[in-house]
mmCIF file of C-alpha atoms in Angstrom:
data_model
loop_
_atom_site.group_PDB
_atom_site.id
_atom_site.type_symbol
_atom_site.label_atom_id
_atom_site.label_comp_id
_atom_site.label_asym_id
_atom_site.label_seq_id
_atom_site.Cartn_x
_atom_site.Cartn_y
_atom_site.Cartn_z
ATOM 1 C CA GLU A 983 -18.984 -4.216 -0.249
ATOM 2 C CA ALA A 984 -18.091 -1.310 -2.492
ATOM 3 C CA GLY A 985 -14.393 -0.525 -2.626
ATOM 4 C CA VAL A 986 -12.477 2.686 -2.232
ATOM 5 C CA ALA A 987 -13.482 5.153 -4.948
ATOM 6 C CA GLN A 988 -11.097 7.674 -6.415
ATOM 7 C CA SER A 989 -11.415 10.344 -9.111
ATOM 8 C CA PRO A 990 -10.269 11.377 -11.529
ATOM 9 C CA ARG A 991 -8.510 8.274 -12.903
ATOM 10 C CA TYR A 992 -6.028 10.322 -14.868
ATOM 11 C CA LYS A 993 -5.012 13.954 -14.796
ATOM 12 C CA ILE A 994 -2.616 15.975 -16.938
ATOM 13 C CA ILE A 995 -1.598 19.464 -15.956
ATOM 14 C CA GLU A 996 1.219 21.900 -16.529
ATOM 15 C CA LYS A 997 3.766 22.730 -13.810
ATOM 16 C CA ARG A 998 2.704 25.489 -11.440
ATOM 17 C CA GLN A 999 -0.970 24.661 -11.937
ATOM 18 C CA SER A 1000 -3.123 23.259 -9.132
ATOM 19 C CA VAL A 1001 -4.919 19.940 -8.985
ATOM 20 C CA ALA A 1002 -7.208 18.078 -6.603
ATOM 21 C CA PHE A 1003 -7.965 14.463 -6.023
ATOM 22 C CA TRP A 1004 -11.003 13.010 -4.405
ATOM 23 C CA CYS A 1005 -11.452 9.807 -2.365
ATOM 24 C CA ASN A 1006 -14.532 8.071 -0.962
ATOM 25 C CA PRO A 1007 -13.504 5.346 1.483
ATOM 26 C CA ILE A 1008 -15.352 2.125 2.281
ATOM 27 C CA SER A 1009 -18.386 2.883 4.381
ATOM 28 C CA GLY A 1010 -17.676 2.813 8.095
ATOM 29 C CA HIS A 1011 -13.898 2.924 7.785
ATOM 30 C CA ALA A 1012 -12.498 5.328 10.373
ATOM 31 C CA THR A 1013 -8.983 5.603 9.002
ATOM 32 C CA LEU A 1014 -8.064 7.060 5.569
ATOM 33 C CA TYR A 1015 -4.634 7.304 3.991
ATOM 34 C CA TRP A 1016 -3.148 9.077 0.982
ATOM 35 C CA TYR A 1017 -0.037 7.597 -0.654
ATOM 36 C CA GLN A 1018 2.170 8.800 -3.481
ATOM 37 C CA GLN A 1019 3.640 6.148 -5.756
ATOM 38 C CA ILE A 1020 6.401 7.197 -8.152
ATOM 39 C CA LEU A 1021 7.043 4.953 -11.141
ATOM 40 C CA GLY A 1022 9.132 1.976 -10.199
ATOM 41 C CA GLN A 1023 8.764 2.509 -6.426
ATOM 42 C CA GLY A 1024 6.500 1.333 -3.649
ATOM 43 C CA PRO A 1025 3.808 3.642 -2.342
ATOM 44 C CA LYS A 1026 4.868 6.265 0.227
ATOM 45 C CA LEU A 1027 2.456 7.482 2.912
ATOM 46 C CA LEU A 1028 1.648 11.177 2.692
ATOM 47 C CA ILE A 1029 -1.024 11.608 5.310
ATOM 48 C CA GLN A 1030 -3.202 9.502 7.619
ATOM 49 C CA PHE A 1031 -6.543 10.552 9.032
ATOM 50 C CA GLN A 1032 -8.550 8.967 11.796
ATOM 51 C CA ASN A 1033 -12.121 10.178 11.429
ATOM 52 C CA ASN A 1034 -11.524 13.846 10.568
ATOM 53 C CA GLY A 1035 -8.282 14.322 12.524
ATOM 54 C CA VAL A 1036 -4.732 14.010 11.203
ATOM 55 C CA VAL A 1037 -2.699 11.160 12.765
ATOM 56 C CA ASP A 1038 0.463 11.461 10.636
ATOM 57 C CA ASP A 1039 1.443 14.023 8.037
ATOM 58 C CA SER A 1040 5.166 13.883 8.520
ATOM 59 C CA GLN A 1041 5.847 13.013 4.882
ATOM 60 C CA LEU A 1042 3.440 15.567 3.387
ATOM 61 C CA PRO A 1043 5.198 18.544 1.613
ATOM 62 C CA LYS A 1044 3.139 21.112 3.338
ATOM 63 C CA ASP A 1045 4.365 24.052 1.259
ATOM 64 C CA ARG A 1046 2.417 22.694 -1.713
ATOM 65 C CA PHE A 1047 0.305 19.722 -0.628
ATOM 66 C CA SER A 1048 -2.878 19.927 1.533
ATOM 67 C CA ALA A 1049 -5.472 17.411 2.513
ATOM 68 C CA GLU A 1050 -8.711 17.439 4.352
ATOM 69 C CA ARG A 1051 -11.326 15.022 5.485
ATOM 70 C CA LEU A 1052 -14.421 16.934 6.386
ATOM 71 C CA LYS A 1053 -17.107 15.122 8.340
ATOM 72 C CA GLY A 1054 -14.803 12.135 8.636
ATOM 73 C CA VAL A 1055 -15.891 10.517 5.330
ATOM 74 C CA ASP A 1056 -14.693 11.741 1.925
ATOM 75 C CA SER A 1057 -11.263 13.304 1.506
ATOM 76 C CA THR A 1058 -9.542 15.595 -0.963
ATOM 77 C CA LEU A 1059 -5.783 15.958 -1.646
ATOM 78 C CA LYS A 1060 -4.596 19.145 -3.305
ATOM 79 C CA ILE A 1061 -1.327 20.141 -4.878
ATOM 80 C CA GLN A 1062 -0.681 23.891 -5.478
ATOM 81 C CA PRO A 1063 1.535 24.662 -7.331
ATOM 82 C CA ALA A 1064 2.490 21.364 -8.967
ATOM 83 C CA LYS A 1065 6.117 20.561 -9.766
ATOM 84 C CA LEU A 1066 7.481 18.106 -12.338
ATOM 85 C CA GLU A 1067 8.578 15.792 -9.482
ATOM 86 C CA ASP A 1068 4.895 15.410 -8.429
ATOM 87 C CA SER A 1069 4.250 13.161 -11.410
ATOM 88 C CA ALA A 1070 3.048 9.941 -9.756
ATOM 89 C CA VAL A 1071 0.037 7.804 -8.932
ATOM 90 C CA TYR A 1072 -1.864 9.069 -5.848
ATOM 91 C CA LEU A 1073 -3.519 6.230 -3.933
ATOM 92 C CA CYS A 1074 -6.176 6.467 -1.330
ATOM 93 C CA ALA A 1075 -6.727 3.665 1.154
ATOM 94 C CA SER A 1076 -9.034 3.090 4.116
ATOM 95 C CA SER A 1077 -9.244 0.689 7.035
ATOM 96 C CA GLN A 1078 -11.531 -0.073 9.956
ATOM 97 C CA GLU A 1079 -8.901 0.348 12.597
ATOM 98 C CA THR A 1080 -9.328 2.827 15.372
ATOM 99 C CA GLY A 1081 -6.757 1.323 17.666
ATOM 100 C CA ALA A 1082 -4.158 -1.391 17.037
ATOM 101 C CA SER A 1083 -2.865 -1.405 13.468
ATOM 102 C CA ASN A 1084 -3.681 -4.839 12.192
ATOM 103 C CA GLN A 1085 -6.689 -4.254 10.026
ATOM 104 C CA PRO A 1086 -5.983 -4.565 6.347
ATOM 105 C CA GLN A 1087 -5.889 -1.373 4.288
ATOM 106 C CA HIS A 1088 -8.062 -1.337 1.236
ATOM 107 C CA PHE A 1089 -6.752 0.634 -1.727
ATOM 108 C CA GLY A 1090 -8.364 2.430 -4.528
ATOM 109 C CA ASP A 1091 -6.874 2.195 -8.043
ATOM 110 C CA GLY A 1092 -5.391 5.676 -7.801
ATOM 111 C CA THR A 1093 -5.159 8.863 -9.825
ATOM 112 C CA ARG A 1094 -2.296 8.987 -12.306
ATOM 113 C CA LEU A 1095 -0.955 12.521 -12.430
ATOM 114 C CA SER A 1096 1.310 13.737 -15.233
ATOM 115 C CA ILE A 1097 2.985 17.155 -15.000
ATOM 116 C CA LEU A 1098 4.066 18.727 -18.335
ATOM 117 C CA ASP B 240 11.130 1.564 11.188
ATOM 118 C CA ALA B 241 12.163 -2.072 10.702
ATOM 119 C CA LYS B 242 13.075 -2.930 7.140
ATOM 120 C CA THR B 243 12.634 -5.926 4.921
ATOM 121 C CA THR B 244 14.720 -7.385 2.103
ATOM 122 C CA GLN B 245 13.193 -9.139 -0.900
ATOM 123 C CA PRO B 246 14.488 -10.293 -4.268
ATOM 124 C CA ASN B 247 13.788 -7.811 -7.007
ATOM 125 C CA SER B 248 12.118 -10.390 -9.278
ATOM 126 C CA MET B 249 11.096 -14.021 -9.507
ATOM 127 C CA GLU B 250 9.647 -16.285 -12.184
ATOM 128 C CA SER B 251 7.169 -19.057 -11.894
ATOM 129 C CA ASN B 252 5.313 -21.497 -14.087
ATOM 130 C CA GLU B 253 1.543 -21.557 -14.097
ATOM 131 C CA GLU B 254 -0.060 -24.084 -11.753
ATOM 132 C CA GLU B 255 3.179 -24.565 -9.787
ATOM 133 C CA PRO B 256 3.727 -23.405 -6.226
ATOM 134 C CA VAL B 257 5.586 -20.165 -5.643
ATOM 135 C CA HIS B 258 7.706 -19.363 -2.509
ATOM 136 C CA LEU B 259 8.391 -15.660 -2.094
ATOM 137 C CA PRO B 260 11.067 -15.036 0.546
ATOM 138 C CA CYS B 261 11.463 -11.968 2.837
ATOM 139 C CA ASN B 262 14.224 -11.211 5.327
ATOM 140 C CA HIS B 263 13.545 -8.985 8.331
ATOM 141 C CA SER B 264 16.436 -9.442 10.675
ATOM 142 C CA THR B 265 15.678 -6.310 12.742
ATOM 143 C CA ILE B 266 12.042 -7.225 13.455
ATOM 144 C CA SER B 267 10.785 -6.211 16.902
ATOM 145 C CA GLY B 268 8.484 -8.101 19.206
ATOM 146 C CA THR B 269 5.421 -6.004 18.278
ATOM 147 C CA ASP B 270 5.931 -6.095 14.490
ATOM 148 C CA TYR B 271 3.425 -8.051 12.461
ATOM 149 C CA ILE B 272 4.515 -9.308 8.981
ATOM 150 C CA HIS B 273 2.131 -8.101 6.311
ATOM 151 C CA TRP B 274 2.065 -9.019 2.636
ATOM 152 C CA TYR B 275 0.370 -6.926 -0.037
ATOM 153 C CA ARG B 276 0.436 -7.311 -3.794
ATOM 154 C CA GLN B 277 -0.063 -4.888 -6.590
ATOM 155 C CA LEU B 278 -1.298 -5.926 -10.006
ATOM 156 C CA PRO B 279 -0.564 -3.703 -12.977
ATOM 157 C CA SER B 280 -2.520 -0.415 -12.994
ATOM 158 C CA GLN B 281 -4.225 -1.232 -9.696
ATOM 159 C CA GLY B 282 -3.758 -0.266 -6.075
ATOM 160 C CA PRO B 283 -2.149 -2.641 -3.642
ATOM 161 C CA GLU B 284 -4.257 -5.543 -2.320
ATOM 162 C CA TYR B 285 -3.937 -7.149 1.113
ATOM 163 C CA VAL B 286 -2.832 -10.760 0.989
ATOM 164 C CA ILE B 287 -2.096 -12.012 4.509
ATOM 165 C CA HIS B 288 -0.413 -11.130 7.787
ATOM 166 C CA GLY B 289 0.919 -12.961 10.844
ATOM 167 C CA LEU B 290 2.925 -12.569 14.037
ATOM 168 C CA THR B 291 4.554 -15.828 15.035
ATOM 169 C CA SER B 292 2.501 -18.784 13.814
ATOM 170 C CA ASN B 293 2.052 -19.844 10.221
ATOM 171 C CA VAL B 294 -1.165 -18.483 8.693
ATOM 172 C CA ASN B 295 -3.419 -19.656 5.876
ATOM 173 C CA ASN B 296 -6.191 -17.963 3.932
ATOM 174 C CA ARG B 297 -7.900 -18.400 0.643
ATOM 175 C CA MET B 298 -5.213 -16.482 -1.201
ATOM 176 C CA ALA B 299 -1.966 -17.720 0.248
ATOM 177 C CA SER B 300 -0.024 -19.169 3.190
ATOM 178 C CA LEU B 301 2.526 -17.389 5.303
ATOM 179 C CA ALA B 302 5.375 -19.367 6.803
ATOM 180 C CA ILE B 303 7.266 -17.544 9.579
ATOM 181 C CA ALA B 304 10.671 -18.678 10.820
ATOM 182 C CA GLU B 305 10.989 -19.601 14.453
ATOM 183 C CA ASP B 306 13.271 -16.616 15.153
ATOM 184 C CA ARG B 307 10.966 -14.394 13.096
ATOM 185 C CA LYS B 308 13.888 -12.964 11.106
ATOM 186 C CA SER B 309 12.489 -14.267 7.832
ATOM 187 C CA SER B 310 9.214 -15.333 6.311
ATOM 188 C CA THR B 311 7.893 -16.876 3.109
ATOM 189 C CA LEU B 312 4.668 -16.118 1.224
ATOM 190 C CA ILE B 313 3.497 -19.271 -0.484
ATOM 191 C CA LEU B 314 1.129 -19.252 -3.451
ATOM 192 C CA HIS B 315 0.044 -22.918 -3.753
ATOM 193 C CA ARG B 316 -0.787 -22.891 -7.505
ATOM 194 C CA ALA B 317 0.297 -19.824 -9.419
ATOM 195 C CA THR B 318 -2.086 -18.512 -12.021
ATOM 196 C CA LEU B 319 -1.458 -15.803 -14.669
ATOM 197 C CA ARG B 320 -3.496 -13.484 -12.523
ATOM 198 C CA ASP B 321 -0.948 -13.773 -9.711
ATOM 199 C CA ALA B 322 1.646 -11.851 -11.790
ATOM 200 C CA ALA B 323 2.208 -8.761 -9.588
ATOM 201 C CA VAL B 324 4.624 -6.941 -7.284
ATOM 202 C CA TYR B 325 4.540 -8.561 -3.871
ATOM 203 C CA TYR B 326 5.470 -6.384 -0.860
ATOM 204 C CA CYS B 327 6.564 -7.760 2.536
ATOM 205 C CA ILE B 328 6.032 -5.123 5.225
ATOM 206 C CA LEU B 329 6.593 -4.941 8.961
ATOM 207 C CA ARG B 330 3.954 -3.114 10.857
ATOM 208 C CA ASP B 331 3.794 -2.297 14.542
ATOM 209 C CA GLY B 332 0.639 -4.062 15.678
ATOM 210 C CA TYR B 333 0.270 -2.522 19.060
ATOM 211 C CA ASN B 334 0.606 1.144 18.526
ATOM 212 C CA GLN B 335 -2.153 3.186 16.947
ATOM 213 C CA GLY B 336 -1.316 4.396 13.458
ATOM 214 C CA GLY B 337 1.397 1.811 12.677
ATOM 215 C CA LYS B 338 2.510 2.661 9.203
ATOM 216 C CA LEU B 339 2.736 0.544 6.106
ATOM 217 C CA ILE B 340 6.214 1.266 4.738
ATOM 218 C CA PHE B 341 6.506 -0.223 1.280
ATOM 219 C CA GLY B 342 9.911 -1.217 -0.136
ATOM 220 C CA GLN B 343 10.629 -2.182 -3.716
ATOM 221 C CA GLY B 344 8.878 -5.531 -3.465
ATOM 222 C CA THR B 345 9.365 -8.648 -5.619
ATOM 223 C CA GLU B 346 8.052 -8.583 -9.146
ATOM 224 C CA LEU B 347 6.583 -12.039 -9.878
ATOM 225 C CA SER B 348 6.078 -13.154 -13.447
ATOM 226 C CA VAL B 349 4.085 -16.264 -14.236
ATOM 227 C CA LYS B 350 4.750 -18.211 -17.440
ATOM 228 C CA PRO B 351 1.977 -20.215 -19.121
#
């Protein structure tokens, strides 16, 4: 099966600019996740969708980050305006689970964001 | 959220077995033990998970202590491709939306 697709692979912007990342999950996967991974750390969950509804966005800095999953398939994550501390890899993952949380999460290779 | 403790780094020789330890003394009855690994410049990859009994799959084996306060991921014959950061994660298996909370993981290096 095709994996989780993310684009772009790399992005360089200046601080205070805006940026958007796109994710196409594995076909049929109900749950979609966005993670932020700062260099040298493990990934941190930003937001979790089930179909097109938000399950958990407690770690999302809502003053500058937004995410949507229209039609319950593709998703976009936006940062506006970007800060230097947002430099990180943004990972998208998907899983089949719609109930108990034991289905594996399948990750894309991420978008590496550099803020100048 | 229950936490895990792993060594920061480990070394192994190619074609030898590798035992990656994980301590989780505050594990609850509904927590499953999940292992993911992350190769350089890639997203994390699911390896294995278990609740109480030891588990085997094509990638690895998971040995879980009888009191469930620790577990060990076993790679039976390490290859150069197994060099990665390995994350041991506790995940609530019975509540919808149980999070994956990644720690620092163990960076495994494999010598030829």
